[in-house]
Amino acid sequence: MSDLRLRTFRAFSRTPSLRAAARKHAASAAAPSLEPDTKQPRDPQKPKGHSVVDSAIYCGGNRVASPHSLADTYSALHDAPQSLAWIGLYRPDRRELASLAQEFDLHELAIEDANEAHQRPKLERYGETLFVVLKAARYRDATEEVEFGEVHVFVGPDFVVTVRHAEAPNLAAVRRRVERDPELLSRGAEAVLYAIMDKVVDGYAPVVAGLENDIDEIETEVFRGDPKVSRRIYELSREVIEFQRATRPLIGMLEQLRGGFQKYGVDEELQRSLRDVADHVTEVVEKVDGFRELLRDILTVNATLVAQQQNEEMKSLAIASSEQNEEVKRISAWAAILFAPTLIGTVYGMNFDKMPELHWQYGYPFAIGLMALVCGGLHQIFKRRGWL
């Protein structure tokens, strides 16, 4: 066990006396560090003043101790120098993180990131410690939405510290998996990091399937002419972009890990496992990139269909307006034609004694003929202009 750990983490070694002194000092200060931080809101489901979900000491790939507090974990790790500690935390407060920083010599910038959360996926090396931020994702069928979680992982020569601020990912399943495989766990802290990354990446598969199904539904809605589809396309595009931000940085992170395989003497089997994770990440990233392009094309098609529909509606309105204009012309023409005899009849219907043609023998035939002549003339004029 000791030869394998020295080979895997020979670049991470510390001076033993300084390491022991730091542990003794941290153990004496660990008890008050577990007091709750009154300035920071706590999760109601987490036991007050205690955020340790699970803590274990492993030796030879087997669990040999299950401390219930950070102080007990420090003490157990100090008593077994060739062992590995895995501490799982859920929404720890500042004092707990400060205790971890003091015990394991964690960089203050990494501690600040772990406390604040909402970080982008990244891999950073602080001396002999790796700090990894991973974005987990899970697809909720009920709401057809993607829910994102975040886990921060500190990896040192003989410790792994995981910090979660959300329910996902479920690291209990990862712990059970590695505990069932002592050979994997005996490869050291980087084996735990591999198992966590593998769990996070495997969790992307249902998300990819859910997004693919949503896109298929959207395509159907687009060609069905659903008026609400534009909003759904936009919302799904935002989810795909968020998913892309969670997955794409993993390619560079895994390249960084692979670049250090030879330098830090990482076990060959572990190298193959990490390459397998990298292949899965690449596949997911390619699919997500395709989703984004497909949604962009669907949005363009939807805009074209909406424009065509609007053009058809405008054309229908124009035809209706033209037909109304024709009707107005006909009505106006007949109104003008009928107005002429009305006007003549009104003039000759006045009861004045002294009026031209009032007592004329041919006055009546003349009035009727005048009406017919005016009406006929107006009818011909309107007919030539296409009003009738």
Tab-separated table of C-alpha atoms in Angstrom:
chain	number	residue	atom	x	y	z
A	1	MET	CA	0.000	0.000	0.000
A	2	SER	CA	2.731	2.495	0.992
A	3	ASP	CA	4.808	1.845	-2.169
A	4	LEU	CA	1.778	2.381	-4.417
A	5	ARG	CA	0.763	5.609	-2.666
A	6	LEU	CA	4.323	6.954	-2.784
A	7	ARG	CA	4.435	6.203	-6.521
A	8	THR	CA	1.065	7.828	-7.198
A	9	PHE	CA	1.679	10.920	-5.130
A	10	ARG	CA	5.452	11.232	-4.977
A	11	ALA	CA	5.144	14.851	-6.213
A	12	PHE	CA	2.741	15.537	-3.322
A	13	SER	CA	4.942	14.475	-0.394
A	14	ARG	CA	5.368	16.678	2.679
A	15	THR	CA	7.894	16.870	5.484
A	16	PRO	CA	6.588	14.309	8.051
A	17	SER	CA	7.429	16.391	11.099
A	18	LEU	CA	5.632	19.445	9.774
A	19	ARG	CA	2.665	17.286	8.753
A	20	ALA	CA	2.379	15.740	12.216
A	21	ALA	CA	2.733	19.115	13.914
A	22	ALA	CA	0.038	20.623	11.743
A	23	ARG	CA	-2.320	17.744	12.517
A	24	LYS	CA	-1.759	18.012	16.257
A	25	HIS	CA	-2.436	21.732	16.181
A	26	ALA	CA	-5.559	21.252	13.999
A	27	ALA	CA	-6.910	18.496	16.221
A	28	SER	CA	-6.688	20.716	19.260
A	29	ALA	CA	-8.535	23.500	17.460
A	30	ALA	CA	-11.081	21.360	15.619
A	31	ALA	CA	-13.734	21.142	18.357
A	32	PRO	CA	-14.600	24.868	18.506
A	33	SER	CA	-14.378	25.053	14.712
A	34	LEU	CA	-17.524	22.936	14.422
A	35	GLU	CA	-19.710	25.545	16.050
A	36	PRO	CA	-22.362	26.942	13.704
A	37	ASP	CA	-21.709	30.216	11.948
A	38	THR	CA	-24.540	32.495	13.024
A	39	LYS	CA	-23.831	34.915	10.196
A	40	GLN	CA	-24.550	32.330	7.484
A	41	PRO	CA	-28.031	30.795	6.908
A	42	ARG	CA	-28.068	27.057	7.382
A	43	ASP	CA	-30.055	24.352	5.689
A	44	PRO	CA	-32.994	23.282	7.889
A	45	GLN	CA	-32.433	19.611	7.005
A	46	LYS	CA	-28.785	19.640	8.118
A	47	PRO	CA	-27.992	18.891	11.768
A	48	LYS	CA	-27.160	22.112	13.545
A	49	GLY	CA	-23.425	22.718	13.863
A	50	HIS	CA	-22.521	19.581	11.892
A	51	SER	CA	-22.252	19.259	8.104
A	52	VAL	CA	-20.284	16.006	7.853
A	53	VAL	CA	-22.434	13.681	5.745
A	54	ASP	CA	-19.937	10.826	5.869
A	55	SER	CA	-16.325	10.540	6.930
A	56	ALA	CA	-14.165	7.464	6.585
A	57	ILE	CA	-10.569	6.309	6.946
A	58	TYR	CA	-9.413	3.735	4.366
A	59	CYS	CA	-6.377	1.524	4.546
A	60	GLY	CA	-5.498	-0.927	1.797
A	61	GLY	CA	-8.760	-0.025	0.026
A	62	ASN	CA	-10.925	-0.976	3.030
A	63	ARG	CA	-12.772	1.227	5.485
A	64	VAL	CA	-11.097	0.966	8.874
A	65	ALA	CA	-12.783	3.849	10.715
A	66	SER	CA	-15.886	6.012	10.477
A	67	PRO	CA	-15.264	9.178	12.520
A	68	HIS	CA	-18.270	11.324	13.349
A	69	SER	CA	-16.519	14.698	13.424
A	70	LEU	CA	-13.666	16.521	11.766
A	71	ALA	CA	-11.573	16.331	14.932
A	72	ASP	CA	-12.005	12.548	15.116
A	73	THR	CA	-11.107	12.260	11.426
A	74	TYR	CA	-7.902	14.258	11.916
A	75	SER	CA	-6.947	12.101	14.870
A	76	ALA	CA	-7.677	8.827	13.057
A	77	LEU	CA	-5.711	9.925	10.003
A	78	HIS	CA	-2.779	10.943	12.212
A	79	ASP	CA	-2.791	7.555	13.906
A	80	ALA	CA	-2.657	5.743	10.524
A	81	PRO	CA	-0.057	7.570	8.370
A	82	GLN	CA	-0.489	5.282	5.328
A	83	SER	CA	-4.272	5.666	5.248
A	84	LEU	CA	-6.675	7.770	3.169
A	85	ALA	CA	-9.381	10.033	4.580
A	86	TRP	CA	-12.518	10.877	2.620
A	87	ILE	CA	-14.626	13.601	4.209
A	88	GLY	CA	-18.015	14.388	2.658
A	89	LEU	CA	-19.553	17.756	3.594
A	90	TYR	CA	-22.935	19.280	2.781
A	91	ARG	CA	-23.180	23.077	2.988
A	92	PRO	CA	-20.381	23.531	5.539
A	93	ASP	CA	-19.949	26.830	7.326
A	94	ARG	CA	-16.834	29.004	7.286
A	95	ARG	CA	-15.405	27.605	10.513
A	96	GLU	CA	-15.547	24.040	9.259
A	97	LEU	CA	-13.826	25.018	6.023
A	98	ALA	CA	-11.238	26.975	7.994
A	99	SER	CA	-10.561	23.868	10.088
A	100	LEU	CA	-10.040	21.816	6.923
A	101	ALA	CA	-7.764	24.487	5.483
A	102	GLN	CA	-5.635	24.467	8.608
A	103	GLU	CA	-5.421	20.686	8.792
A	104	PHE	CA	-4.737	19.955	5.116
A	105	ASP	CA	-3.030	23.219	4.165
A	106	LEU	CA	-5.746	24.178	1.653
A	107	HIS	CA	-5.339	27.434	-0.245
A	108	GLU	CA	-7.522	30.310	0.913
A	109	LEU	CA	-8.760	31.023	-2.630
A	110	ALA	CA	-9.985	27.446	-3.016
A	111	ILE	CA	-11.663	27.637	0.402
A	112	GLU	CA	-13.375	30.869	-0.624
A	113	ASP	CA	-14.660	29.240	-3.823
A	114	ALA	CA	-15.942	26.231	-1.886
A	115	ASN	CA	-17.753	28.489	0.564
A	116	GLU	CA	-19.395	30.734	-2.025
A	117	ALA	CA	-20.327	27.995	-4.545
A	118	HIS	CA	-21.784	28.974	-7.951
A	119	GLN	CA	-18.388	28.421	-9.556
A	120	ARG	CA	-17.624	27.403	-13.113
A	121	PRO	CA	-16.222	23.886	-13.661
A	122	LYS	CA	-12.464	24.045	-13.249
A	123	LEU	CA	-9.352	22.218	-12.093
A	124	GLU	CA	-6.646	24.090	-10.210
A	125	ARG	CA	-3.487	22.930	-8.480
A	126	TYR	CA	-2.394	24.579	-5.250
A	127	GLY	CA	0.946	23.087	-4.318
A	128	GLU	CA	0.311	19.429	-3.588
A	129	THR	CA	-3.486	19.729	-3.611
A	130	LEU	CA	-5.907	19.548	-6.530
A	131	PHE	CA	-9.086	21.627	-6.360
A	132	VAL	CA	-11.804	20.480	-8.749
A	133	VAL	CA	-15.237	22.000	-9.348
A	134	LEU	CA	-17.804	19.839	-11.133
A	135	LYS	CA	-21.323	20.674	-12.300
A	136	ALA	CA	-23.764	17.824	-11.950
A	137	ALA	CA	-27.039	17.793	-13.880
A	138	ARG	CA	-30.261	15.831	-13.751
A	139	TYR	CA	-33.370	15.954	-15.908
A	140	ARG	CA	-36.742	16.394	-14.216
A	141	ASP	CA	-39.491	14.746	-16.252
A	142	ALA	CA	-42.314	16.462	-14.336
A	143	THR	CA	-41.231	19.984	-15.295
A	144	GLU	CA	-39.124	19.065	-18.353
A	145	GLU	CA	-36.250	21.088	-16.949
A	146	VAL	CA	-32.574	20.493	-16.238
A	147	GLU	CA	-31.520	20.924	-12.615
A	148	PHE	CA	-27.866	21.671	-11.901
A	149	GLY	CA	-25.834	20.855	-8.817
A	150	GLU	CA	-22.264	21.574	-7.815
A	151	VAL	CA	-19.554	19.644	-6.013
A	152	HIS	CA	-16.109	20.863	-4.966
A	153	VAL	CA	-13.381	18.271	-4.504
A	154	PHE	CA	-10.068	18.740	-2.699
A	155	VAL	CA	-7.597	15.966	-3.519
A	156	GLY	CA	-4.353	15.581	-1.587
A	157	PRO	CA	-1.809	12.831	-0.959
A	158	ASP	CA	-3.862	11.172	1.764
A	159	PHE	CA	-7.209	12.932	1.803
A	160	VAL	CA	-10.257	13.728	-0.285
A	161	VAL	CA	-12.725	16.419	0.802
A	162	THR	CA	-15.995	16.808	-1.082
A	163	VAL	CA	-18.201	19.849	-0.545
A	164	ARG	CA	-21.764	19.949	-1.878
A	165	HIS	CA	-24.247	22.835	-1.867
A	166	ALA	CA	-27.104	20.933	-3.558
A	167	GLU	CA	-28.651	17.467	-3.512
A	168	ALA	CA	-26.953	16.469	-6.758
A	169	PRO	CA	-24.684	14.651	-7.272
A	170	ASN	CA	-25.388	11.718	-4.948
A	171	LEU	CA	-21.908	10.948	-3.652
A	172	ALA	CA	-23.208	8.223	-1.329
A	173	ALA	CA	-23.559	6.021	-4.408
A	174	VAL	CA	-19.969	6.830	-5.390
A	175	ARG	CA	-18.711	5.932	-1.935
A	176	ARG	CA	-20.570	2.604	-1.995
A	177	ARG	CA	-19.111	1.864	-5.421
A	178	VAL	CA	-15.477	2.441	-4.459
A	179	GLU	CA	-15.915	0.602	-1.156
A	180	ARG	CA	-17.101	-2.432	-3.127
A	181	ASP	CA	-13.883	-2.229	-5.158
A	182	PRO	CA	-10.945	-2.128	-2.707
A	183	GLU	CA	-8.500	-2.512	-5.575
A	184	LEU	CA	-9.709	0.754	-7.087
A	185	LEU	CA	-9.727	2.545	-3.746
A	186	SER	CA	-6.217	1.298	-2.967
A	187	ARG	CA	-4.928	3.362	-5.885
A	188	GLY	CA	-5.221	6.480	-3.748
A	189	ALA	CA	-7.067	9.762	-3.634
A	190	GLU	CA	-7.082	10.238	-7.403
A	191	ALA	CA	-9.119	7.048	-7.708
A	192	VAL	CA	-11.841	8.733	-5.640
A	193	LEU	CA	-11.645	11.778	-7.915
A	194	TYR	CA	-12.041	9.489	-10.924
A	195	ALA	CA	-15.101	7.816	-9.380
A	196	ILE	CA	-16.722	11.191	-8.664
A	197	MET	CA	-16.056	12.491	-12.170
A	198	ASP	CA	-17.355	9.248	-13.649
A	199	LYS	CA	-20.556	9.574	-11.609
A	200	VAL	CA	-21.077	13.180	-12.704
A	201	VAL	CA	-20.448	12.376	-16.377
A	202	ASP	CA	-22.717	9.298	-16.290
A	203	GLY	CA	-25.446	11.561	-14.910
A	204	TYR	CA	-25.322	13.582	-18.137
A	205	ALA	CA	-26.741	10.713	-20.231
A	206	PRO	CA	-30.362	11.037	-18.970
A	207	VAL	CA	-30.120	14.799	-19.445
A	208	VAL	CA	-29.022	14.351	-23.056
A	209	ALA	CA	-31.919	11.935	-23.643
A	210	GLY	CA	-34.404	14.337	-22.040
A	211	LEU	CA	-33.205	17.302	-24.091
A	212	GLU	CA	-33.317	15.217	-27.256
A	213	ASN	CA	-36.920	14.255	-26.525
A	214	ASP	CA	-37.838	17.907	-25.873
A	215	ILE	CA	-36.307	18.940	-29.189
A	216	ASP	CA	-38.339	16.266	-31.006
A	217	GLU	CA	-41.512	17.591	-29.365
A	218	ILE	CA	-40.606	21.155	-30.308
A	219	GLU	CA	-40.112	20.177	-33.954
A	220	THR	CA	-43.622	18.716	-33.972
A	221	GLU	CA	-45.067	21.836	-32.349
A	222	VAL	CA	-43.285	24.104	-34.834
A	223	PHE	CA	-44.857	22.467	-37.881
A	224	ARG	CA	-48.182	22.216	-36.076
A	225	GLY	CA	-48.191	25.983	-35.722
A	226	ASP	CA	-48.330	26.143	-31.919
A	227	PRO	CA	-48.131	29.849	-30.975
A	228	LYS	CA	-46.333	29.090	-27.675
A	229	VAL	CA	-43.482	27.165	-29.270
A	230	SER	CA	-41.206	30.225	-29.612
A	231	ARG	CA	-41.090	30.660	-25.844
A	232	ARG	CA	-40.330	26.974	-25.328
A	233	ILE	CA	-37.531	27.095	-27.897
A	234	TYR	CA	-35.969	30.037	-26.060
A	235	GLU	CA	-36.239	28.361	-22.641
A	236	LEU	CA	-34.786	25.113	-23.954
A	237	SER	CA	-31.958	27.026	-25.630
A	238	ARG	CA	-31.078	28.586	-22.271
A	239	GLU	CA	-30.981	25.136	-20.655
A	240	VAL	CA	-28.763	23.792	-23.434
A	241	ILE	CA	-26.392	26.735	-22.980
A	242	GLU	CA	-26.212	26.089	-19.221
A	243	PHE	CA	-25.594	22.410	-19.884
A	244	GLN	CA	-22.894	23.348	-22.373
A	245	ARG	CA	-21.198	25.511	-19.728
A	246	ALA	CA	-21.258	22.564	-17.331
A	247	THR	CA	-19.819	20.001	-19.744
A	248	ARG	CA	-17.431	21.769	-22.129
A	249	PRO	CA	-14.815	22.765	-19.479
A	250	LEU	CA	-14.467	19.088	-18.517
A	251	ILE	CA	-12.563	18.420	-21.739
A	252	GLY	CA	-9.792	20.819	-20.728
A	253	MET	CA	-9.850	19.579	-17.124
A	254	LEU	CA	-9.339	15.976	-18.193
A	255	GLU	CA	-6.577	17.046	-20.570
A	256	GLN	CA	-4.837	18.658	-17.587
A	257	LEU	CA	-5.133	15.435	-15.605
A	258	ARG	CA	-3.867	13.352	-18.522
A	259	GLY	CA	-0.939	15.731	-18.942
A	260	GLY	CA	0.199	14.908	-15.428
A	261	PHE	CA	-0.037	11.132	-15.717
A	262	GLN	CA	3.664	10.609	-16.359
A	263	LYS	CA	4.813	13.428	-14.105
A	264	TYR	CA	2.970	12.161	-11.042
A	265	GLY	CA	3.186	8.441	-11.821
A	266	VAL	CA	-0.559	7.798	-11.934
A	267	ASP	CA	-1.524	4.127	-12.001
A	268	GLU	CA	-1.999	2.780	-15.542
A	269	GLU	CA	-5.428	1.327	-14.828
A	270	LEU	CA	-6.515	4.677	-13.438
A	271	GLN	CA	-5.180	6.354	-16.570
A	272	ARG	CA	-7.374	4.113	-18.717
A	273	SER	CA	-10.380	4.877	-16.539
A	274	LEU	CA	-9.849	8.623	-16.860
A	275	ARG	CA	-9.471	8.296	-20.633
A	276	ASP	CA	-12.818	6.486	-20.692
A	277	VAL	CA	-14.394	9.377	-18.779
A	278	ALA	CA	-12.831	11.782	-21.278
A	279	ASP	CA	-14.384	9.851	-24.172
A	280	HIS	CA	-17.828	10.060	-22.569
A	281	VAL	CA	-17.410	13.784	-21.949
A	282	THR	CA	-16.427	14.369	-25.578
A	283	GLU	CA	-19.495	12.476	-26.751
A	284	VAL	CA	-21.768	14.511	-24.488
A	285	VAL	CA	-20.198	17.813	-25.538
A	286	GLU	CA	-20.600	16.972	-29.230
A	287	LYS	CA	-24.263	16.118	-28.721
A	288	VAL	CA	-24.900	19.300	-26.735
A	289	ASP	CA	-23.199	21.376	-29.440
A	290	GLY	CA	-25.466	19.670	-31.965
A	291	PHE	CA	-28.516	20.476	-29.814
A	292	ARG	CA	-27.617	24.151	-29.792
A	293	GLU	CA	-27.190	24.286	-33.560
A	294	LEU	CA	-30.410	22.322	-34.053
A	295	LEU	CA	-32.357	24.690	-31.799
A	296	ARG	CA	-30.922	27.633	-33.726
A	297	ASP	CA	-32.136	26.054	-36.978
A	298	ILE	CA	-35.543	25.273	-35.451
A	299	LEU	CA	-35.865	28.874	-34.299
A	300	THR	CA	-35.049	30.058	-37.834
A	301	VAL	CA	-37.601	27.667	-39.346
A	302	ASN	CA	-40.189	28.762	-36.795
A	303	ALA	CA	-39.532	32.423	-37.625
A	304	THR	CA	-39.917	31.622	-41.335
A	305	LEU	CA	-43.175	29.762	-40.742
A	306	VAL	CA	-44.492	32.578	-38.571
A	307	ALA	CA	-43.558	35.092	-41.269
A	308	GLN	CA	-45.307	32.977	-43.905
A	309	GLN	CA	-48.375	32.726	-41.712
A	310	GLN	CA	-48.351	36.479	-41.204
A	311	ASN	CA	-47.986	36.993	-44.938
A	312	GLU	CA	-50.947	34.704	-45.556
A	313	GLU	CA	-52.970	36.601	-43.007
A	314	MET	CA	-51.963	39.922	-44.570
A	315	LYS	CA	-52.855	38.558	-47.987
A	316	SER	CA	-56.247	37.430	-46.716
A	317	LEU	CA	-56.821	40.835	-45.154
A	318	ALA	CA	-55.804	42.516	-48.403
A	319	ILE	CA	-58.210	40.315	-50.398
A	320	ALA	CA	-60.988	40.999	-47.919
A	321	SER	CA	-60.249	44.713	-48.060
A	322	SER	CA	-60.271	44.627	-51.865
A	323	GLU	CA	-63.607	42.829	-51.895
A	324	GLN	CA	-64.991	45.366	-49.464
A	325	ASN	CA	-63.780	48.167	-51.728
A	326	GLU	CA	-65.563	46.569	-54.674
A	327	GLU	CA	-68.757	46.326	-52.674
A	328	VAL	CA	-68.414	49.952	-51.590
A	329	LYS	CA	-67.974	50.961	-55.247
A	330	ARG	CA	-71.116	49.102	-56.298
A	331	ILE	CA	-73.119	50.546	-53.452
A	332	SER	CA	-71.813	54.033	-54.183
A	333	ALA	CA	-72.579	53.680	-57.915
A	334	TRP	CA	-76.165	52.557	-57.333
A	335	ALA	CA	-76.605	55.226	-54.698
A	336	ALA	CA	-75.515	57.864	-57.261
A	337	ILE	CA	-77.808	56.372	-59.912
A	338	LEU	CA	-80.787	56.364	-57.581
A	339	PHE	CA	-79.958	59.812	-56.320
A	340	ALA	CA	-80.565	61.358	-59.783
A	341	PRO	CA	-84.297	60.496	-60.127
A	342	THR	CA	-84.758	61.306	-56.456
A	343	LEU	CA	-83.329	64.756	-57.033
A	344	ILE	CA	-85.470	65.325	-60.156
A	345	GLY	CA	-88.569	63.991	-58.462
A	346	THR	CA	-87.921	66.224	-55.482
A	347	VAL	CA	-87.582	69.331	-57.659
A	348	TYR	CA	-90.697	68.625	-59.666
A	349	GLY	CA	-92.608	67.548	-56.622
A	350	MET	CA	-92.576	71.036	-55.108
A	351	ASN	CA	-96.038	72.569	-54.724
A	352	PHE	CA	-95.362	75.990	-56.176
A	353	ASP	CA	-97.966	77.733	-58.341
A	354	LYS	CA	-95.511	79.617	-60.467
A	355	MET	CA	-93.088	76.954	-61.613
A	356	PRO	CA	-91.799	76.159	-65.142
A	357	GLU	CA	-93.433	73.165	-66.813
A	358	LEU	CA	-95.781	72.797	-63.849
A	359	HIS	CA	-98.910	72.995	-66.010
A	360	TRP	CA	-97.184	71.836	-69.191
A	361	GLN	CA	-98.923	69.046	-71.074
A	362	TYR	CA	-95.665	67.088	-71.559
A	363	GLY	CA	-94.200	67.858	-68.139
A	364	TYR	CA	-94.680	64.383	-66.695
A	365	PRO	CA	-93.228	62.480	-69.674
A	366	PHE	CA	-90.379	64.964	-69.738
A	367	ALA	CA	-89.543	64.348	-66.029
A	368	ILE	CA	-89.669	60.565	-66.448
A	369	GLY	CA	-87.506	60.718	-69.543
A	370	LEU	CA	-85.011	62.983	-67.801
A	371	MET	CA	-84.753	60.540	-64.922
A	372	ALA	CA	-84.208	57.601	-67.299
A	373	LEU	CA	-81.617	59.541	-69.268
A	374	VAL	CA	-79.592	60.573	-66.190
A	375	CYS	CA	-79.762	57.083	-64.664
A	376	GLY	CA	-78.743	55.437	-67.910
A	377	GLY	CA	-75.846	57.833	-68.363
A	378	LEU	CA	-74.542	57.260	-64.834
A	379	HIS	CA	-74.898	53.487	-65.264
A	380	GLN	CA	-72.724	53.546	-68.382
A	381	ILE	CA	-70.116	55.737	-66.755
A	382	PHE	CA	-69.812	53.508	-63.659
A	383	LYS	CA	-69.788	50.376	-65.800
A	384	ARG	CA	-66.871	51.630	-67.888
A	385	ARG	CA	-64.902	52.311	-64.703
A	386	GLY	CA	-65.571	48.849	-63.402
A	387	TRP	CA	-67.734	49.895	-60.505
A	388	LEU	CA	-70.650	47.817	-61.756
